[in-house]
Amino acid sequence: MKNTPSLDDQIEMYRRMILVRRLEERLGALSKEGRTRGPIHRCDGQEAVGIGATAMLTDADYLTSTHRGHAHYIGKGVDVYGITAEILGRSTGLCGGRAGHMLIADAARGMIGGNAIVGAGIPAAAGMALSNQILGNGRVAMCIFGDGAAQTGIWHETMNMAALWKLPVVFVLEHNQFGLTVHSDRQGPVADLSIRAQGYAMPAEIVDGNDAVAVYRATAAMVERARRGEGPGMIEAKTYRWEGFSTSDMGGYQKPEDIAAWKARDPIEIARAALLPAVGADRLDAIAAAATAEVEQAAERALADPFPEFEPCAFTAAYSEVL
Amino acid sequence: MKNTPSLDDQIEMYRRMILVRRLEERLGALSKEGRTRGPIHRCDGQEAVGIGATAMLTDADYLTSTHRGHAHYIGKGVDVYGITAEILGRSTGLCGGRAGHMLIADAARGMIGGNAIVGAGIPAAAGMALSNQILGNGRVAMCIFGDGAAQTGIWHETMNMAALWKLPVVFVLEHNQFGLTVHSDRQGPVADLSIRAQGYAMPAEIVDGNDAVAVYRATAAMVERARRGEGPGMIEAKTYRWEGFSTSDMGGYQKPEDIAAWKARDPIEIARAALLPAVGADRLDAIAAAATAEVEQAAERALADPFPEFEPCAFTAAYSEVL
Amino acid sequence: MAMMRYAEALNLALREEMTRDPSVFLMGEDIGTYGGVFKVSRGLMEEFGESRVRDTPISEQAMTAMAVTAAMTGTRPVLEIMYADFLPLSLDALINQASIYEYIWNGQVQMPFVLRTQGGGGAGAGAQHSKALDALVAHVPGLQVVAPVTPADARGLLKSAIRDPRPVIFLEHKLLYNTRGEVDTGAEDLVPIGKARIARAGSDVSILATSKMVIEAEKAADLLAQDGISAEVIDLRSLRPLDVATIQLSVAKTNRAVVVNEGWRFCGYASEIAATIMELCFDDLDAPVERVTLPDMPVPYSEPLESAVLPNAQKICAAAKKTLA
Amino acid sequence: MAMMRYAEALNLALREEMTRDPSVFLMGEDIGTYGGVFKVSRGLMEEFGESRVRDTPISEQAMTAMAVTAAMTGTRPVLEIMYADFLPLSLDALINQASIYEYIWNGQVQMPFVLRTQGGGGAGAGAQHSKALDALVAHVPGLQVVAPVTPADARGLLKSAIRDPRPVIFLEHKLLYNTRGEVDTGAEDLVPIGKARIARAGSDVSILATSKMVIEAEKAADLLAQDGISAEVIDLRSLRPLDVATIQLSVAKTNRAVVVNEGWRFCGYASEIAATIMELCFDDLDAPVERVTLPDMPVPYSEPLESAVLPNAQKICAAAKKTLA
Ligand SMILES: Cc1ncc(C[n+]2csc(CCOP(=O)(O)OP(=O)(O)O)c2C)c(N)n1
Ligand SMILES: Cc1ncc(C[n+]2csc(CCOP(=O)(O)OP(=O)(O)O)c2C)c(N)n1
Ligand SMILES: [Mg+2]
Ligand SMILES: [Mg+2]
């Protein structure tokens, strides 16, 4: 089937989804112990979107993310230890502890970056695509954003300009059913937000967001199109958020039966089942164990790392302004 | 045919279109003589939209407009002399000369108001519709906005909330082919902007914007629906701007053949032709003459009116702030 | 009298005003079913229904613009913007719409709406969720801006704001919601907009602070007292209009002033207060007015970095001593 | 040397920089085919093509956000926002995006973009097209803000802004485009960001002005001269970073200062300058720094009303005399 990821790609996606899941679980535990700071937005159950949609991108391609970006970071090849250290506010973090979990960037990987202003990652990717088009460098930019972000005005302005100018950008809508606590059916009158792509004469496809391979196939087609200069495309991946909107969620608005139903469709289990025949349980177990160990080691190492020391802001100083 | 305006309504629309046309011509002449201030945005050739879309509204209904609102003002029943005096900056103007031609309001007529921030009139109408819904007062709000305004983010946010909450608001897109100087096909990838209404499960209709009766019919249906509490609707009226974007337009980008073609479809002539059999030339000529005289008198009177004297701003004073 | 949390005092004020006036309604993200991310509107959707307590999509720009015109047409919206960091999205509606209509329409309309939001650092929320953008809104004519620090003022000012015929920007602080204080639930206890509060009387130096910084200023006053310095702490409370009379009286007495605001320094809210004091109290001043603010940089995430940039009692003490040196 | 209009000087700078550096591109409303509503980009689409000179839809919010990240990824956008009154729509991209990345990403990126816009009154354009919102952008760390008043500075500062590795907000004035002045077309003549210009030397009072107000300040200096008062006029030029050295030298000499800015007074740009002077020149000052600004109200449309609110030479004279009284 067209755009089907190679077996190695599928194995790597499986491994990365496990990295993400273990990271979320570890962060959840650390937060309960009061060893993290600020709200942390977990994506348990949504791993297939961030991992599947980014697996065909190169380091030269750009990705912008959201406040819920751990799967996006790891999908773009960002180092788990660097992410963990950043989230724990250590000087060894990818941004020296200045950014925190919602705003991580790793320019060398084209991951620039997390964004906690809902909707802001969307024009950010389009701006990078505009650079790509002007420079003719063949790079593609992608933004992954939520169903809530799709209701922001800047989404409309960006879709319109991207389609008008045929920018090499792919819009990946990660539809996890909720804004923070409000269900998407109370945030807009239509269930399938990607029908709006028609209003920009832009191709769009709805996929099972819990099936990494399905997400990969659909997204890869849009990425190729964009790279060929044929313009932007949109993907709407349907998934569900297992945990609260963040570690400070007091809950009470997600139906237990919904959570149960979606947990029964665990993206990691779906990937494992697909790989089992070709790869076998032993190898998959070994991969899972190694991924688990990688997250453990990353966390242990980061927890032992020093906190940063304050230095005046370079540009603040440059502006000879008082600190 | 359903929602067909009565003969009297049609005659009144004809009269109002002439009022608008003569006002625009008079303002154009005054501006050439250097007797106006600031840019003036004429709507010659577009009169059928503002007049036809508002003819079924009552004074209790609300209308928000744009920087090009003269037909909207007159359609909502605002006094021509008050408008003219305001545009000429006189103390007798509807806003005492404080507002100017782009920002005229007449609260008694529900005309609140002109708006020179492109797109801003759209949520303004929705906010009034929100009040109407909460108060259950049966009033409808309408915004008339341009093809350029349809590309602003706030249009999307407003369409979404209006449809989600079934607000009693009607969106009238006055498609005159241009933003300021840039043709709409260079501002977005789709010709019929109202196809975007589908993305909000909102009904929409495209009409000939040079036929006041057609505009009336389509709009009246949406207004009734909204009044019944069935939610918002959208109208896209196709028309064309004969004159420059404003009196400061240096021109050079509108095709002479386009202008000629559209002038051949003068909304006033179309209305006249439709009325001729039933009303007869003499009565129509008399109406035209009276309308022309009304604008003349309004202009002469306004030109003789005093300019306002400066008074400190009420609320500035209230805040005991230095003037 | 009752002891309650700041968030509870706000909730009480909303409940009281919604009960008193059916034209008052609430809109904002996650304020209904969930009761608000800081639980300020807890229980109100159940009590007043979905028409008057509206969960909105993530559309700050349109929400704010709609609140402005809803207020023009018979209702009294109380809009919650979840974080002050998002105020830029509301700003066109404030600067180009709410600010101008009453004047340019010659008094044909008024806009009685309240925009509630919360800002400030100290919670590890990062550069996009920790700012105090007081200066952005305080700069806009036609807007009133208040920032209560005690639960009693939170209730009293919110009630006044909702009843006011003109727009009020109501600034809260994420680290104040759980602070407790006495509230006179028996009385209306409206707090007038435009009046500062003398949090603590003193004679050597005036410390003028806003929002959570008032608490830091009071801590600073304790520390200064140990060094025999008597600091007067003024809670500005009403950022605009400014209670210049109270400021003048204080500075006339102390001859020295320190302004504390959690926003940026350059073109910040503290700059206005410093300029105003210099202008009105020039002959009284024995030293330049000191500004204690966030440095001109983004708020970093990691604890030691964030602590280093936030204004605090120590920095306020140092500034006060500088005015006395 | 050549005599040219302010708009022509800007056009020249754009042409020169686009020729020099292929990564420089322009985007904005009506800047291409039409050459800009103030004709600043006249002829550039023909010369550099549609890829590098882009007419945009009316989408300030996304345009600005896109310019920020385009600048992060290898190009140098010069964005035109038609009126400064629309800056609120650009502000999220400036405050929550451009302002933070270089610092919070630990220097991984820089954003060399220029946002050109024009503000100010006097043209009868009404309350939504006449504002000077300098304070909004000057408050944001990470942004540099310049406001040239002469054609030579317009060219020299725009060239410097385009070459600068960091964001520059470039403030023009609608009534300056047709003013004429000498431009040294032979030389590069870059004007450094961060340096004020002494428009006229004097000894009795320092008048610090921005943009078109510099012209009013020079007129005021003429009037004051007739009364035997020698005014020094300083064109701040670089609103941020501020050239404090030049300001200090001047005030040390004159002991009096008047700040003139066309924006609102409360929390305005003039407030920062007044506060800074008070802080740095406290012992030198013989009188409080006077602020001459727009009153805190919308700009009215009708000529006599608009004239009454705009700062002008007469108001500046009165303020200067007050400092000398
Ligand atoms: C402009 C803006 N408004 C509100 C918020 C607060 N907020 C943070 S996450 C969130 C929900 C976003 O929903 P969605 O886009 O679906 O992303 P998800 O959390 O589901 O991953 C909200 C409202 C914000 N960060 N930015
Ligand atoms: C937010 C904003 N951006 C830009 C402008 C400048 N401007 C005034 S009118 C106009 C074109 C508007 O086009 P359209 O909405 O189609 O209305 P029309 O002029 O065709 O009636 C522009 C760009 C503005 N007033 N507001
Ligand atoms: Mg979601
Ligand atoms: Mg148009």
JSON list of N, CA and C in Angstrom, two decimals, chain C residues 37-66:
[
{"chain": "C", "resi": 37, "resn": "VAL", "atom": "N", "xyz": [-10.46, 27.17, 35.58]},
{"chain": "C", "resi": 37, "resn": "VAL", "atom": "CA", "xyz": [-9.22, 26.46, 35.95]},
{"chain": "C", "resi": 37, "resn": "VAL", "atom": "C", "xyz": [-8.75, 26.88, 37.34]},
{"chain": "C", "resi": 38, "resn": "PHE", "atom": "N", "xyz": [-9.21, 28.03, 37.80]},
{"chain": "C", "resi": 38, "resn": "PHE", "atom": "CA", "xyz": [-8.87, 28.42, 39.18]},
{"chain": "C", "resi": 38, "resn": "PHE", "atom": "C", "xyz": [-10.11, 28.35, 40.06]},
{"chain": "C", "resi": 39, "resn": "LYS", "atom": "N", "xyz": [-11.16, 27.71, 39.50]},
{"chain": "C", "resi": 39, "resn": "LYS", "atom": "CA", "xyz": [-12.40, 27.43, 40.25]},
{"chain": "C", "resi": 39, "resn": "LYS", "atom": "C", "xyz": [-13.13, 28.68, 40.75]},
{"chain": "C", "resi": 40, "resn": "VAL", "atom": "N", "xyz": [-12.91, 29.79, 40.10]},
{"chain": "C", "resi": 40, "resn": "VAL", "atom": "CA", "xyz": [-13.57, 31.03, 40.52]},
{"chain": "C", "resi": 40, "resn": "VAL", "atom": "C", "xyz": [-15.08, 30.99, 40.23]},
{"chain": "C", "resi": 41, "resn": "SER", "atom": "N", "xyz": [-15.46, 30.30, 39.17]},
{"chain": "C", "resi": 41, "resn": "SER", "atom": "CA", "xyz": [-16.89, 30.26, 38.81]},
{"chain": "C", "resi": 41, "resn": "SER", "atom": "C", "xyz": [-17.54, 28.92, 39.20]},
{"chain": "C", "resi": 42, "resn": "ARG", "atom": "N", "xyz": [-16.90, 28.20, 40.11]},
{"chain": "C", "resi": 42, "resn": "ARG", "atom": "CA", "xyz": [-17.42, 26.90, 40.56]},
{"chain": "C", "resi": 42, "resn": "ARG", "atom": "C", "xyz": [-18.89, 27.00, 40.96]},
{"chain": "C", "resi": 43, "resn": "GLY", "atom": "N", "xyz": [-19.70, 26.09, 40.41]},
{"chain": "C", "resi": 43, "resn": "GLY", "atom": "CA", "xyz": [-21.11, 26.01, 40.82]},
{"chain": "C", "resi": 43, "resn": "GLY", "atom": "C", "xyz": [-22.05, 27.01, 40.15]},
{"chain": "C", "resi": 44, "resn": "LEU", "atom": "N", "xyz": [-21.52, 27.96, 39.43]},
{"chain": "C", "resi": 44, "resn": "LEU", "atom": "CA", "xyz": [-22.38, 29.01, 38.89]},
{"chain": "C", "resi": 44, "resn": "LEU", "atom": "C", "xyz": [-23.20, 28.55, 37.68]},
{"chain": "C", "resi": 45, "resn": "MET", "atom": "N", "xyz": [-22.65, 27.65, 36.87]},
{"chain": "C", "resi": 45, "resn": "MET", "atom": "CA", "xyz": [-23.44, 27.16, 35.74]},
{"chain": "C", "resi": 45, "resn": "MET", "atom": "C", "xyz": [-24.64, 26.37, 36.25]},
{"chain": "C", "resi": 46, "resn": "GLU", "atom": "N", "xyz": [-24.40, 25.54, 37.27]},
{"chain": "C", "resi": 46, "resn": "GLU", "atom": "CA", "xyz": [-25.51, 24.80, 37.87]},
{"chain": "C", "resi": 46, "resn": "GLU", "atom": "C", "xyz": [-26.57, 25.78, 38.38]},
{"chain": "C", "resi": 47, "resn": "GLU", "atom": "N", "xyz": [-26.10, 26.85, 39.02]},
{"chain": "C", "resi": 47, "resn": "GLU", "atom": "CA", "xyz": [-27.04, 27.77, 39.66]},
{"chain": "C", "resi": 47, "resn": "GLU", "atom": "C", "xyz": [-27.74, 28.69, 38.67]},
{"chain": "C", "resi": 48, "resn": "PHE", "atom": "N", "xyz": [-27.02, 29.19, 37.68]},
{"chain": "C", "resi": 48, "resn": "PHE", "atom": "CA", "xyz": [-27.62, 30.20, 36.80]},
{"chain": "C", "resi": 48, "resn": "PHE", "atom": "C", "xyz": [-27.88, 29.73, 35.37]},
{"chain": "C", "resi": 49, "resn": "GLY", "atom": "N", "xyz": [-27.48, 28.50, 35.07]},
{"chain": "C", "resi": 49, "resn": "GLY", "atom": "CA", "xyz": [-27.81, 27.95, 33.77]},
{"chain": "C", "resi": 49, "resn": "GLY", "atom": "C", "xyz": [-26.79, 28.25, 32.68]},
{"chain": "C", "resi": 50, "resn": "GLU", "atom": "N", "xyz": [-26.92, 27.53, 31.58]},
{"chain": "C", "resi": 50, "resn": "GLU", "atom": "CA", "xyz": [-25.92, 27.60, 30.51]},
{"chain": "C", "resi": 50, "resn": "GLU", "atom": "C", "xyz": [-26.03, 28.87, 29.67]},
{"chain": "C", "resi": 51, "resn": "SER", "atom": "N", "xyz": [-27.16, 29.57, 29.75]},
{"chain": "C", "resi": 51, "resn": "SER", "atom": "CA", "xyz": [-27.26, 30.79, 28.97]},
{"chain": "C", "resi": 51, "resn": "SER", "atom": "C", "xyz": [-26.44, 31.90, 29.61]},
{"chain": "C", "resi": 52, "resn": "ARG", "atom": "N", "xyz": [-26.40, 31.91, 30.93]},
{"chain": "C", "resi": 52, "resn": "ARG", "atom": "CA", "xyz": [-25.70, 32.99, 31.63]},
{"chain": "C", "resi": 52, "resn": "ARG", "atom": "C", "xyz": [-24.29, 32.61, 32.08]},
{"chain": "C", "resi": 53, "resn": "VAL", "atom": "N", "xyz": [-23.94, 31.35, 31.91]},
{"chain": "C", "resi": 53, "resn": "VAL", "atom": "CA", "xyz": [-22.56, 30.92, 32.22]},
{"chain": "C", "resi": 53, "resn": "VAL", "atom": "C", "xyz": [-22.08, 30.10, 31.02]},
{"chain": "C", "resi": 54, "resn": "ARG", "atom": "N", "xyz": [-21.28, 30.69, 30.18]},
{"chain": "C", "resi": 54, "resn": "ARG", "atom": "CA", "xyz": [-20.94, 30.09, 28.89]},
{"chain": "C", "resi": 54, "resn": "ARG", "atom": "C", "xyz": [-19.50, 29.66, 28.79]},
{"chain": "C", "resi": 55, "resn": "ASP", "atom": "N", "xyz": [-19.33, 28.35, 28.53]},
{"chain": "C", "resi": 55, "resn": "ASP", "atom": "CA", "xyz": [-18.01, 27.85, 28.15]},
{"chain": "C", "resi": 55, "resn": "ASP", "atom": "C", "xyz": [-17.80, 28.26, 26.70]},
{"chain": "C", "resi": 56, "resn": "THR", "atom": "N", "xyz": [-16.69, 28.88, 26.44]},
{"chain": "C", "resi": 56, "resn": "THR", "atom": "CA", "xyz": [-16.43, 29.33, 25.06]},
{"chain": "C", "resi": 56, "resn": "THR", "atom": "C", "xyz": [-15.35, 28.47, 24.41]},
{"chain": "C", "resi": 57, "resn": "PRO", "atom": "N", "xyz": [-15.34, 28.49, 23.08]},
{"chain": "C", "resi": 57, "resn": "PRO", "atom": "CA", "xyz": [-14.18, 27.92, 22.39]},
{"chain": "C", "resi": 57, "resn": "PRO", "atom": "C", "xyz": [-12.95, 28.80, 22.67]},
{"chain": "C", "resi": 58, "resn": "ILE", "atom": "N", "xyz": [-11.81, 28.38, 22.17]},
{"chain": "C", "resi": 58, "resn": "ILE", "atom": "CA", "xyz": [-10.58, 29.15, 22.39]},
{"chain": "C", "resi": 58, "resn": "ILE", "atom": "C", "xyz": [-10.51, 30.24, 21.34]},
{"chain": "C", "resi": 59, "resn": "SER", "atom": "N", "xyz": [-11.15, 31.34, 21.65]},
{"chain": "C", "resi": 59, "resn": "SER", "atom": "CA", "xyz": [-11.34, 32.43, 20.69]},
{"chain": "C", "resi": 59, "resn": "SER", "atom": "C", "xyz": [-11.33, 33.76, 21.44]},
{"chain": "C", "resi": 60, "resn": "GLU", "atom": "N", "xyz": [-10.22, 34.06, 22.10]},
{"chain": "C", "resi": 60, "resn": "GLU", "atom": "CA", "xyz": [-10.15, 35.28, 22.93]},
{"chain": "C", "resi": 60, "resn": "GLU", "atom": "C", "xyz": [-10.49, 36.53, 22.15]},
{"chain": "C", "resi": 61, "resn": "GLN", "atom": "N", "xyz": [-10.05, 36.57, 20.89]},
{"chain": "C", "resi": 61, "resn": "GLN", "atom": "CA", "xyz": [-10.24, 37.79, 20.11]},
{"chain": "C", "resi": 61, "resn": "GLN", "atom": "C", "xyz": [-11.73, 38.11, 19.95]},
{"chain": "C", "resi": 62, "resn": "ALA", "atom": "N", "xyz": [-12.48, 37.13, 19.47]},
{"chain": "C", "resi": 62, "resn": "ALA", "atom": "CA", "xyz": [-13.91, 37.35, 19.24]},
{"chain": "C", "resi": 62, "resn": "ALA", "atom": "C", "xyz": [-14.67, 37.47, 20.56]},
{"chain": "C", "resi": 63, "resn": "MET", "atom": "N", "xyz": [-14.28, 36.65, 21.54]},
{"chain": "C", "resi": 63, "resn": "MET", "atom": "CA", "xyz": [-14.97, 36.70, 22.84]},
{"chain": "C", "resi": 63, "resn": "MET", "atom": "C", "xyz": [-14.94, 38.11, 23.42]},
{"chain": "C", "resi": 64, "resn": "THR", "atom": "N", "xyz": [-13.75, 38.71, 23.35]},
{"chain": "C", "resi": 64, "resn": "THR", "atom": "CA", "xyz": [-13.61, 40.05, 23.93]},
{"chain": "C", "resi": 64, "resn": "THR", "atom": "C", "xyz": [-14.42, 41.06, 23.14]},
{"chain": "C", "resi": 65, "resn": "ALA", "atom": "N", "xyz": [-14.32, 40.98, 21.82]},
{"chain": "C", "resi": 65, "resn": "ALA", "atom": "CA", "xyz": [-15.07, 41.91, 20.97]},
{"chain": "C", "resi": 65, "resn": "ALA", "atom": "C", "xyz": [-16.57, 41.75, 21.20]},
{"chain": "C", "resi": 66, "resn": "MET", "atom": "N", "xyz": [-17.01, 40.50, 21.40]},
{"chain": "C", "resi": 66, "resn": "MET", "atom": "CA", "xyz": [-18.44, 40.26, 21.64]},
{"chain": "C", "resi": 66, "resn": "MET", "atom": "C", "xyz": [-18.87, 40.80, 23.00]}
]
